[in-house]
XYZ file of C-alpha atoms in Angstrom:
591
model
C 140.279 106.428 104.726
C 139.781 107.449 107.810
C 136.072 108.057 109.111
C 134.813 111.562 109.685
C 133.639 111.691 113.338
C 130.232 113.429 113.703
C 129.781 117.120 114.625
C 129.464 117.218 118.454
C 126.546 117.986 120.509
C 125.693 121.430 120.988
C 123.202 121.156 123.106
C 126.237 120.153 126.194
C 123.742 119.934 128.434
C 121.993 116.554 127.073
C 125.358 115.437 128.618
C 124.520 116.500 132.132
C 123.326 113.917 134.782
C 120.761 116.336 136.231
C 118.345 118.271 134.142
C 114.717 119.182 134.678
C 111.961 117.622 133.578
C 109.967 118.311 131.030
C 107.049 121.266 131.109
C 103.673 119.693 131.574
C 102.760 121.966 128.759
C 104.366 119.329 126.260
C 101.492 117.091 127.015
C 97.744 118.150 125.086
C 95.429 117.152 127.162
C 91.322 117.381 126.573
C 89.155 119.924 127.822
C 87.581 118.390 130.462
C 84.182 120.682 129.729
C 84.368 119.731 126.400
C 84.653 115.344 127.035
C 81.757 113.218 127.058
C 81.250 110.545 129.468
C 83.262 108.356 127.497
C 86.226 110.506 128.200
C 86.461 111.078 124.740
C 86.172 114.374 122.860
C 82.953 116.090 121.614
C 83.063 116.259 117.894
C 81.869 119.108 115.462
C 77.935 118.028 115.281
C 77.952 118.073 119.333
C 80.407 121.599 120.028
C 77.882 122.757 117.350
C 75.062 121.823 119.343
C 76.402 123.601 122.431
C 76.535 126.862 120.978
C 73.802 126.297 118.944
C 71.568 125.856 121.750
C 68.169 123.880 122.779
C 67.291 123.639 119.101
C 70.576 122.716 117.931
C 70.959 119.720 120.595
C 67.155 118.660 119.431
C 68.649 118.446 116.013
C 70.984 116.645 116.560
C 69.170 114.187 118.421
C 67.014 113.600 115.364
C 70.047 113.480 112.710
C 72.914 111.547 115.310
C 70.961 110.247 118.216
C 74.148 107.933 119.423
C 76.232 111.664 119.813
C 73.669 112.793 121.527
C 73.541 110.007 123.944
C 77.069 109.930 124.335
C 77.634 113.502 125.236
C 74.337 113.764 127.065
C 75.780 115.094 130.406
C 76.895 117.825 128.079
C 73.407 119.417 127.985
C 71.491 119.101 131.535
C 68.390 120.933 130.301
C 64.831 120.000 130.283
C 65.127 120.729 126.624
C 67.796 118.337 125.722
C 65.905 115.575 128.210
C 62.606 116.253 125.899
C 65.003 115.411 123.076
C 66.936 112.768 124.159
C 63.236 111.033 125.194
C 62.272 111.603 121.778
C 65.045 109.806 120.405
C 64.458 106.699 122.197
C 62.454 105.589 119.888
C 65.162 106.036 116.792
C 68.239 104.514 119.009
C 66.838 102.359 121.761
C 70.280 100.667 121.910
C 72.396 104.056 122.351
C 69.735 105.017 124.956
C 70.787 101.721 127.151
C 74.621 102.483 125.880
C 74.427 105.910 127.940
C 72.272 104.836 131.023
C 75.011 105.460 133.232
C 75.022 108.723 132.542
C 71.450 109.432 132.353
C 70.222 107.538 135.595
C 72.185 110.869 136.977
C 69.850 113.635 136.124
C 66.167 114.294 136.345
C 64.250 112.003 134.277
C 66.845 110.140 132.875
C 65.210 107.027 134.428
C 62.183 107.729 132.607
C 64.569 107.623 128.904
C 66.018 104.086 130.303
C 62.909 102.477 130.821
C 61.505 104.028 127.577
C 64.409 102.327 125.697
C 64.202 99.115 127.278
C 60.860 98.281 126.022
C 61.419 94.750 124.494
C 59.137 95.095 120.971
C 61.161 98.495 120.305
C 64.883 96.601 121.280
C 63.870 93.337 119.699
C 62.887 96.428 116.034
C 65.755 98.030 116.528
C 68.454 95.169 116.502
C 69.130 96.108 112.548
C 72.690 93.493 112.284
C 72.361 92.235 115.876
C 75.873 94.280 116.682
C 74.002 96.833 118.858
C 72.843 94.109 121.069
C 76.410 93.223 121.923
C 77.700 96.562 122.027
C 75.076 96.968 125.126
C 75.090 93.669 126.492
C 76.724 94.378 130.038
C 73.845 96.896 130.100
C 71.115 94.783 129.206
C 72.082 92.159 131.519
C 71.814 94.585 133.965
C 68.783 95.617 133.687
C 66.393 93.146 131.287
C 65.243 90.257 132.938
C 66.701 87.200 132.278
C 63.316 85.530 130.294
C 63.228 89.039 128.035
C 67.557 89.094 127.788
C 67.405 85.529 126.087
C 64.443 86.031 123.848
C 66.564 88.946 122.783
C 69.984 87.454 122.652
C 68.359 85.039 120.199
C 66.814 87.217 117.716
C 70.265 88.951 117.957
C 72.077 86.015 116.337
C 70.079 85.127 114.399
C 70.165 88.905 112.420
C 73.909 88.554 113.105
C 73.928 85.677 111.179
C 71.950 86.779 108.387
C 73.736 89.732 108.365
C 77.046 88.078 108.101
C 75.570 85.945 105.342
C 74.223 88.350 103.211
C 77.140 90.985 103.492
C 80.469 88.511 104.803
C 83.302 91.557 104.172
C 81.752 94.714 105.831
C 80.587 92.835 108.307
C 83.256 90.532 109.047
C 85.653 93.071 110.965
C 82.874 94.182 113.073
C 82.309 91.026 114.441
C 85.729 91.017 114.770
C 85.781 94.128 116.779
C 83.276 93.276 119.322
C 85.294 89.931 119.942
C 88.220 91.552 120.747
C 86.309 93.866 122.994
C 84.835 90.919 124.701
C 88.843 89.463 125.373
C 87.690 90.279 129.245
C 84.268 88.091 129.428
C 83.695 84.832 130.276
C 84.427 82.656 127.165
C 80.854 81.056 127.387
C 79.466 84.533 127.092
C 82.362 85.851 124.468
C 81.709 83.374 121.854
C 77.883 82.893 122.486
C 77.423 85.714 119.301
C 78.579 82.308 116.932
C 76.125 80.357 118.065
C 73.863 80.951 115.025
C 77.030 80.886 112.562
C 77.275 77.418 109.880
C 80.690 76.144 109.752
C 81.058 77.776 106.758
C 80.452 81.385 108.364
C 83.198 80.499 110.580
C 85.556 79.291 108.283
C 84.713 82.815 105.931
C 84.698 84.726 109.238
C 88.378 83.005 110.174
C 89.703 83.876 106.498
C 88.343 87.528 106.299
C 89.397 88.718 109.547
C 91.734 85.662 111.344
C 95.465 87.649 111.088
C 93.319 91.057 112.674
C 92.316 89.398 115.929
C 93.677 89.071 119.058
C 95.215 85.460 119.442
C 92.107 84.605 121.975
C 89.249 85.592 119.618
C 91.361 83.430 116.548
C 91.805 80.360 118.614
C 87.919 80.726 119.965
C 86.828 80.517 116.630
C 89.071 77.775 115.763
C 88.235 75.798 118.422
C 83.988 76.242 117.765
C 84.761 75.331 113.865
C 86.445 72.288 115.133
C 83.161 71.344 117.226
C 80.848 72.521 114.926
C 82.285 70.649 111.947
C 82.712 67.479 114.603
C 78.872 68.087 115.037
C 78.073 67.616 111.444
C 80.191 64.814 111.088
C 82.779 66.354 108.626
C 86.364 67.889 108.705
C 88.248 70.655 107.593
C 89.450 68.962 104.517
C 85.921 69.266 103.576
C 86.173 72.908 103.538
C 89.530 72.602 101.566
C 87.401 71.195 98.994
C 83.885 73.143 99.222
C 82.357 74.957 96.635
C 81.479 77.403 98.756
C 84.640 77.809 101.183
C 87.750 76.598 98.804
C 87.697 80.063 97.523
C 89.048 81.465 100.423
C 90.543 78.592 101.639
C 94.383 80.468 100.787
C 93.268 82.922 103.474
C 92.082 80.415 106.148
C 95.039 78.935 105.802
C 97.222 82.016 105.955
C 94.981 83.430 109.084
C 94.818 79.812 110.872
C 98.705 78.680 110.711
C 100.119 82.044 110.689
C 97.890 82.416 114.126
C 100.279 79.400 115.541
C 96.909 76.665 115.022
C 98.586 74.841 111.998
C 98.460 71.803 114.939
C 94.360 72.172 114.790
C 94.753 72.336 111.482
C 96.247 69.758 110.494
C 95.163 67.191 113.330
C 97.083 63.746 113.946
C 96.344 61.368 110.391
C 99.203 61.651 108.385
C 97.032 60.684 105.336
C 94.493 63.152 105.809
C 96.792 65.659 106.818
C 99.012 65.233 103.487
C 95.544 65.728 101.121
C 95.229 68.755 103.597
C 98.356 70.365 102.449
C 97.852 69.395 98.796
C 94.737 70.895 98.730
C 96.155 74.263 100.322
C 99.473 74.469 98.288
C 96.601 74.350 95.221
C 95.162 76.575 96.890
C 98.144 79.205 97.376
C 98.859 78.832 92.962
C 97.001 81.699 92.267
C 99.295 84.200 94.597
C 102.511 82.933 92.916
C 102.115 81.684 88.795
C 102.834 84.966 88.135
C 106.566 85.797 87.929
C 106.712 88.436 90.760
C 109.705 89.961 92.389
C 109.957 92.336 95.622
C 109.726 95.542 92.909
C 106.364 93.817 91.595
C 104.005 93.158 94.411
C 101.517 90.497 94.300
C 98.094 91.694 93.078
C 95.687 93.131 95.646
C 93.401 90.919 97.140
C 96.466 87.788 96.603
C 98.821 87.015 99.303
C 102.102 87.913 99.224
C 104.252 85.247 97.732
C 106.599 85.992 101.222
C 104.064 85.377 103.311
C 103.161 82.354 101.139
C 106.668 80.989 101.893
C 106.557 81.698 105.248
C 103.533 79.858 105.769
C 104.108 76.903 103.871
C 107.412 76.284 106.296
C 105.629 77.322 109.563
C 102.811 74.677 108.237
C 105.744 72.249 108.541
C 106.956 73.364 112.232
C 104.731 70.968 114.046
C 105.726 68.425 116.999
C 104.167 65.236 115.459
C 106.389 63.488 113.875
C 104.327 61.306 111.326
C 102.206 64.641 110.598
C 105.445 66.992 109.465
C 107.206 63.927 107.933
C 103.761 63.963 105.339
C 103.679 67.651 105.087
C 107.398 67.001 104.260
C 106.320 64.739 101.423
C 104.001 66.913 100.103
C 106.101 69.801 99.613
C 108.935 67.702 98.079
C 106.589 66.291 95.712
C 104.967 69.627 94.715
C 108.800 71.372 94.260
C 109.865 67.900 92.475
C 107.167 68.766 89.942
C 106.555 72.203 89.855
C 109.111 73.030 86.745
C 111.071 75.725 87.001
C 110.136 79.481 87.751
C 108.920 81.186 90.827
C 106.541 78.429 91.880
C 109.418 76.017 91.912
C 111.462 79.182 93.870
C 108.437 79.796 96.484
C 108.373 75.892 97.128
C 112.320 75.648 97.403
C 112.610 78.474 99.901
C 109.996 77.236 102.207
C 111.934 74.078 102.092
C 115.080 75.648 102.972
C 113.103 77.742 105.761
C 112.058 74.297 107.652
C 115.468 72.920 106.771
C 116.780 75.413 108.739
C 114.235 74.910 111.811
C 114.746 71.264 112.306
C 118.031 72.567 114.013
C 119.099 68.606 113.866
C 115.677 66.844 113.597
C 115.294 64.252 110.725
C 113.455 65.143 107.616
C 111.509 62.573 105.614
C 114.012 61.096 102.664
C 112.116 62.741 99.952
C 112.541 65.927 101.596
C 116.391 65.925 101.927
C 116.839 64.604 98.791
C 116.070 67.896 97.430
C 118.396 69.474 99.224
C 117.057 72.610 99.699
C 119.155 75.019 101.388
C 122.002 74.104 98.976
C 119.535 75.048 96.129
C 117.412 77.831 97.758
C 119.532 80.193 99.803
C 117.588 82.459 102.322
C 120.557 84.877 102.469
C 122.356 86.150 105.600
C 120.107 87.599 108.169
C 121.029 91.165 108.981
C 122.816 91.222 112.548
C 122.662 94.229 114.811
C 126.286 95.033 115.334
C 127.514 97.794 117.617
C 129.135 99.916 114.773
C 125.403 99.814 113.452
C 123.755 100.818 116.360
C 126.165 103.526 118.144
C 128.172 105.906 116.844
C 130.531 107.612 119.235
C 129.039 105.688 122.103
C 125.597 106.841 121.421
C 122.632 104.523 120.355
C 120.166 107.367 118.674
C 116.565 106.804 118.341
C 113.492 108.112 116.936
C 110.231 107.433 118.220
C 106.603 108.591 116.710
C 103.435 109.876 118.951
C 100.512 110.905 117.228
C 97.452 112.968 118.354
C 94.542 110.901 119.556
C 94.065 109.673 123.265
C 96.386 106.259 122.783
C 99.088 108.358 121.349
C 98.791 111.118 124.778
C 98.469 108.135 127.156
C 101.331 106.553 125.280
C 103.453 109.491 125.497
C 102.519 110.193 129.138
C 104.103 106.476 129.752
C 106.809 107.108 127.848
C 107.353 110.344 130.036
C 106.829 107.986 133.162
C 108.739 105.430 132.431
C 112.082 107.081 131.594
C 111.595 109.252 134.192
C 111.670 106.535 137.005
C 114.748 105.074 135.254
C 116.644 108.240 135.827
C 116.671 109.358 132.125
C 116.970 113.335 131.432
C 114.159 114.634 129.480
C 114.217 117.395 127.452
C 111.218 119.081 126.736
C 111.501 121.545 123.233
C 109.667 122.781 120.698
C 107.426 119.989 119.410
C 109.474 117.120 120.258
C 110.996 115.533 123.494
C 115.055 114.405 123.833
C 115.379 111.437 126.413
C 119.206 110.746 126.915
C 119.775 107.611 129.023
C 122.504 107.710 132.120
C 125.691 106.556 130.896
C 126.607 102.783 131.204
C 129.912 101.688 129.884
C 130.793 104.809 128.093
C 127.195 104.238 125.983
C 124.142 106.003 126.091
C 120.929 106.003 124.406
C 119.293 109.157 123.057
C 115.490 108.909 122.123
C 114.264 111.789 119.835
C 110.217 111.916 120.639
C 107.328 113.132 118.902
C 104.740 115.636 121.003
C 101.320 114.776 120.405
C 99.508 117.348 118.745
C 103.128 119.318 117.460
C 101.950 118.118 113.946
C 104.390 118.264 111.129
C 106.094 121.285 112.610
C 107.033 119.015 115.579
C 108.493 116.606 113.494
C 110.514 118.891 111.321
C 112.199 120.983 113.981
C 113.041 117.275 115.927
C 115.020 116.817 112.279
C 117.032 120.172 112.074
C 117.668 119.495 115.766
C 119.308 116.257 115.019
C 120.971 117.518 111.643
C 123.096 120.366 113.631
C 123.604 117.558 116.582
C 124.964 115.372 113.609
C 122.859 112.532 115.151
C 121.160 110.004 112.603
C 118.575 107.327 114.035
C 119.545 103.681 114.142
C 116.323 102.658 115.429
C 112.738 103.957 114.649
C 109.976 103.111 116.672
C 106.185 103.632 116.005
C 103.691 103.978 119.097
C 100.501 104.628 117.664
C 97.621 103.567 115.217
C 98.056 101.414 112.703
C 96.716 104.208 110.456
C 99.258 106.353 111.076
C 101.946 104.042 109.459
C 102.237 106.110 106.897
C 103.909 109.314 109.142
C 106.016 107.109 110.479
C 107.633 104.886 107.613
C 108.833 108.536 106.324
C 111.158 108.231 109.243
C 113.115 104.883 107.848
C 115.839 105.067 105.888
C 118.737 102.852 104.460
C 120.354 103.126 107.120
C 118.042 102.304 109.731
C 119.041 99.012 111.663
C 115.520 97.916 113.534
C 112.219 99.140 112.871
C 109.529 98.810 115.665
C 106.003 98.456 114.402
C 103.614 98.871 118.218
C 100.752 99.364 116.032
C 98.066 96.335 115.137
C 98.758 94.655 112.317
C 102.068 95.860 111.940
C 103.533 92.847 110.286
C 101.790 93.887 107.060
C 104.133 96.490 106.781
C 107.141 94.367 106.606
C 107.304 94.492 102.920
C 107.517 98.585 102.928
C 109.693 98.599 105.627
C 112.152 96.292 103.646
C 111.949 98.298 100.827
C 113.064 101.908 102.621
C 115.782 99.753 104.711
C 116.937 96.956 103.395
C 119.651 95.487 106.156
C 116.960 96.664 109.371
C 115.439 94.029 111.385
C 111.447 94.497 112.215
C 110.079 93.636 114.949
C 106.205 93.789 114.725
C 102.840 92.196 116.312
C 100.444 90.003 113.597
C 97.798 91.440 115.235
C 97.076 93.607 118.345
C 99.776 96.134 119.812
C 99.470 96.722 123.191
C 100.766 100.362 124.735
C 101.657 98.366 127.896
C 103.646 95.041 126.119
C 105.341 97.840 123.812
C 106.588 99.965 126.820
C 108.045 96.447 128.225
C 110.081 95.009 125.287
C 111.083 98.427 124.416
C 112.545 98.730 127.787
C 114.566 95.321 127.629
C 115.962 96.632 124.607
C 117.463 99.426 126.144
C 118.987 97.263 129.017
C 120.398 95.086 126.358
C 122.112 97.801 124.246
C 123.582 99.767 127.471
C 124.551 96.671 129.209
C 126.347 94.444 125.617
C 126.183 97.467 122.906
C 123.851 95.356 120.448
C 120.682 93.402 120.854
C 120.954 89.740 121.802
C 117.268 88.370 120.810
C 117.479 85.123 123.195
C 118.054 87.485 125.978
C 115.075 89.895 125.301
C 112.484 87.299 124.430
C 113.705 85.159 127.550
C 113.313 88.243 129.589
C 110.059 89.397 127.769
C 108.689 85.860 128.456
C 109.351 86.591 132.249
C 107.986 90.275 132.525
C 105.283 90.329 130.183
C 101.943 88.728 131.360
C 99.570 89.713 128.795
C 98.471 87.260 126.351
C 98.786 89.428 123.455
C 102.786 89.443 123.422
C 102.030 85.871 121.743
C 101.095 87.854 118.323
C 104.664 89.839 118.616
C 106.811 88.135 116.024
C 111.080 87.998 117.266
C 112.543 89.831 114.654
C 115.471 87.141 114.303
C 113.124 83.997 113.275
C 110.294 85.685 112.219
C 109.000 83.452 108.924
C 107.822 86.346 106.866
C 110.855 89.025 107.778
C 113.244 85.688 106.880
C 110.961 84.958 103.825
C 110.910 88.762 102.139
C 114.655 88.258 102.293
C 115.137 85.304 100.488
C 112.607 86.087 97.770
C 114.474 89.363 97.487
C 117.705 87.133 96.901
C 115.957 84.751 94.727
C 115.137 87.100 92.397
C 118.650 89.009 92.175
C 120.182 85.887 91.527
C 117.901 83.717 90.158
């Protein structure tokens, strides 16, 4: 039967080569009287404060001194300074935070010196965080005897804050790290210098797939010296009372972070016990019978991303190291029974089968034979009858309403503008319509920031009566607002671009709305500036060839994009986890 061509475009002037460009009005931006030095937003408890006047502000002070600080060049009065003095002594740390702004008006210097008093900062360090949220401040303007008296106390609270409450405080630590990715190592990774080995190893579990690739392989790298120091070695850990609990994580966070090399070091022997010791570990995640409709338990690693990292555990360049991991999984699926533990052990093997790409395998390991057992299925492949329909590629791409989703969208705007794209600005959503290159074009469907829901519904009845359906949907914003955007995905969505941090952890759900699409997502930190970059080599590739050749766009990624972070961005095509939630999918339809 012959196929039904879709309605065509209306709108006949998407089809033009000139059009205007888009009203500035499409773009929310913040009232500038109404941003605090930051360049962020005043919230409720501050706006109140404005109208509320000199006893309002004074309350505030007293209830949410760091707002008060913060927006301080909000409210110039002697009032508010009698306030904000008064509230030294409750937030000495927000005090420094805000002496920029406050070395600008009348008797702010008097506030600074207030708060730098060294008893009161050395009080008020509380976890120790507030010391490193400040410290290009301090450094400023403590002296150097006073800065390291209180650089000390600060890690050591840190430490005993870490100690006493490991998962709240965890991610914090984790924060400031990341924040730190522009300091001097020696002065990034001085805040571990009062952690045990075994606070790094929990701090590496907890929070190790959440950091930037720097901050994991920092803390790597100290565990290393620190365990070196006390003259043991990770397989220690492995087998700690304390630590082997979390050991599954570690080994997730450390090897799924590309360190499986530091992990495993150079002693076959050792490294062999190492692997034992972590498939052990991984049990728990996978002896119950689970299938992709059946989730593993929260708090329990997937058993895909169990499979995945078994095989990337395997991916290393020393020979005599992989040919015992080799072993060690052969003799673990050898006597593993049958079920889904023998299934999880048999697909990794099949994954590094598949790697070697010609390299030999140990004789234990090929013996099992593992991708004639274990089949990973057939990839999907981005075809041009899946990604254009009457010569036009259509996409849909999410903004949301905070500052990274308007400066995203402003590049967005930018960058397609430069290119000699048409944009289209209507109500609550953007059209972008590429110029024409061998009888294709792309047409990218946009959210406005701060349209809401509205936005989004009239970009859908727009796209119904163009009879245009999105082949590609691509989020650019927090990771927390997922959840708008995997509405978009549907079965017959063909890639799925996660820019958001942490995005990989959505590979299950994204599976699950659209079975046959390829993701392409970061492990940890998406960057506005690496997502505007690959995105645009994507777009070359499908004008220039009509589908998306992934050699070519990571070759050219590797060329354009200098930041560091493009490391955590996972190529759809060999991704272990996307290739892993596949074959467990297929393992359990036919088992």
């Amino acid at each position: 039967m012959a196929q039904t061509a879709p309605a065509p475009l209306h709108s006949a002037e998407l089809m033009a080569p000139d059009l205007p460009k888009p009203q500035t009005s499409a773009i929310r931006t913040i009232d500038a009287h109404t941003a605090c030095a930051d360049h962020e937003p005043a919230g409720k408890p501050v706006l109140d404060a404005l109208f509320g006047g000199d006893a309002a502000f004074a309350e505030l002070a007293r209830s949410n001194p760091a707002e008060a600080f913060r927006c301080s060049s909000l409210f110039p009065g002697e009032a508010a300074l009698a306030a904000l003095r008064e509230a030294v002594l409750l937030a000495p740390f927000d005090a420094v935070g805000a002496a920029d702004q406050l070395s600008t008006r009348p008797g702010g210097a008097e506030v600074i010196a207030r708060a730098l008093d060294i008893g009161l900062l050395t009080r008020s360090l509380d976890s120790g965080l507030p010391f490193y949220e400040t410290r290009h401040e301090l450094r400023k303007r403590l002296s150097k005897e006073h800065l390291r008296l209180l650089e000390a106390q600060a890690a050591k609270a840190l430490a005993a804050s870490l100690a006493r409450d490991p998962v709240p405080m965890a991610p914090k630590i984790g924060l400031l790290l990341d924040d730190m990715v522009d300091d001097p190592p020696a002065d990034r990774f001085r805040i571990t210098l009062a952690l045990s080995s075994e606070d790094l190893f929990g701090l590496i579990a907890r929070i190790g797939p959440q950091l930037y690739t720097s901050s994991l392989d920092g803390l790597v790298n100290i565990l290393r010296i620190q365990l070196k120091q006390e003259r043991r070695g990770i397989l220690d850990l492995a087998r700690g009372t304390r630590t082997r609990p979390l050991w599954a994580d570690f080994f997730i966070a450390v090897v799924g972070g590309g360190r499986a090399g530091s992990l495993f070091g150079t002693d076959p022997a050792t490294a062999r016990e190492l692997m034992r010791e972590s498939i052990q570990a991984l049990l728990p995640a996978i002896r119950t019978p689970q299938t992709p409709q059946a989730p593993a338990t929260s708090g329990m690693p997937d058993p895909a991303v169990v499979i995945g990292v078994l095989a990337d555990a395997m991916d290393l360049d020393n020979r005599a190291v992989r040919a015992a991991l080799e072993d060690e999984l052969a003799a673990w699926y050898r006597d593993a029974g049958e079920g889904s533990v023998k299934a999880m052990a048999g697909l990794a093997g099949s994954l590094h089968a598949m790697r070697l790409s010609g390299r030999p395998a140990t004789p234990a390991f090929e013996a099992e034979r593992f991708l004639q057992r274990h089949s990973l299925g057939t990839p999907p492949v981005l075809t041009a009858q899946r990604l254009f329909r009457n010569g036009l590629n259509v996409q849909r791409m999410t903004f949301y309403d905070d500052p990274d989703g308007r400066t995203s969208f402003r590049g967005f705007l930018r960058q397609h503008r430069m290119q000699g794209w048409a944009l289209h600005s209507r109500s609550g959503f953007v059209v972008a319509v590429s110029p024409d290159r061998h009888d294709r074009r792309i047409v990218i469907v946009a959210d406005v920031p701060g349209a809401g829901d509205a936005g989004r519904a009239a970009a859908w009845d727009w796209m119904a009566r163009e009879g245009l359906t999105p082949s590609i949907v691509i989020h650019r914003g927090h990771s927390y607002h997922e959840d708008g955007t995997m509405t978009e995905i549907g079965p017959a969505t063909a890639l799925v671009f996660w820019g958001s941090c942490g995005g990989h952890t959505r590979l299950r759900a994204t599976l699950e709305r659209a079975p046959d699409a390829l993701v392409l997502a970061t492990q940890n930190i998406g960057v506005s500036a690496v997502n505007e970059t690959l995105l645009a080599i994507i777009e070359e590739r499908l004008l220039a060839d009509g589908t998306i050749d992934w050699s070519a766009v990571w070759t050219s990624a590797r060329a354009r994009i200098r930041d560091r972070r493009f490391a955590a961005y996972r190529r759809p095509d060999q991704d272990s986890a996307n290739l892993a939630f596949r074959a467990w999918r297929v393992q359990a339809a036919f088992p």
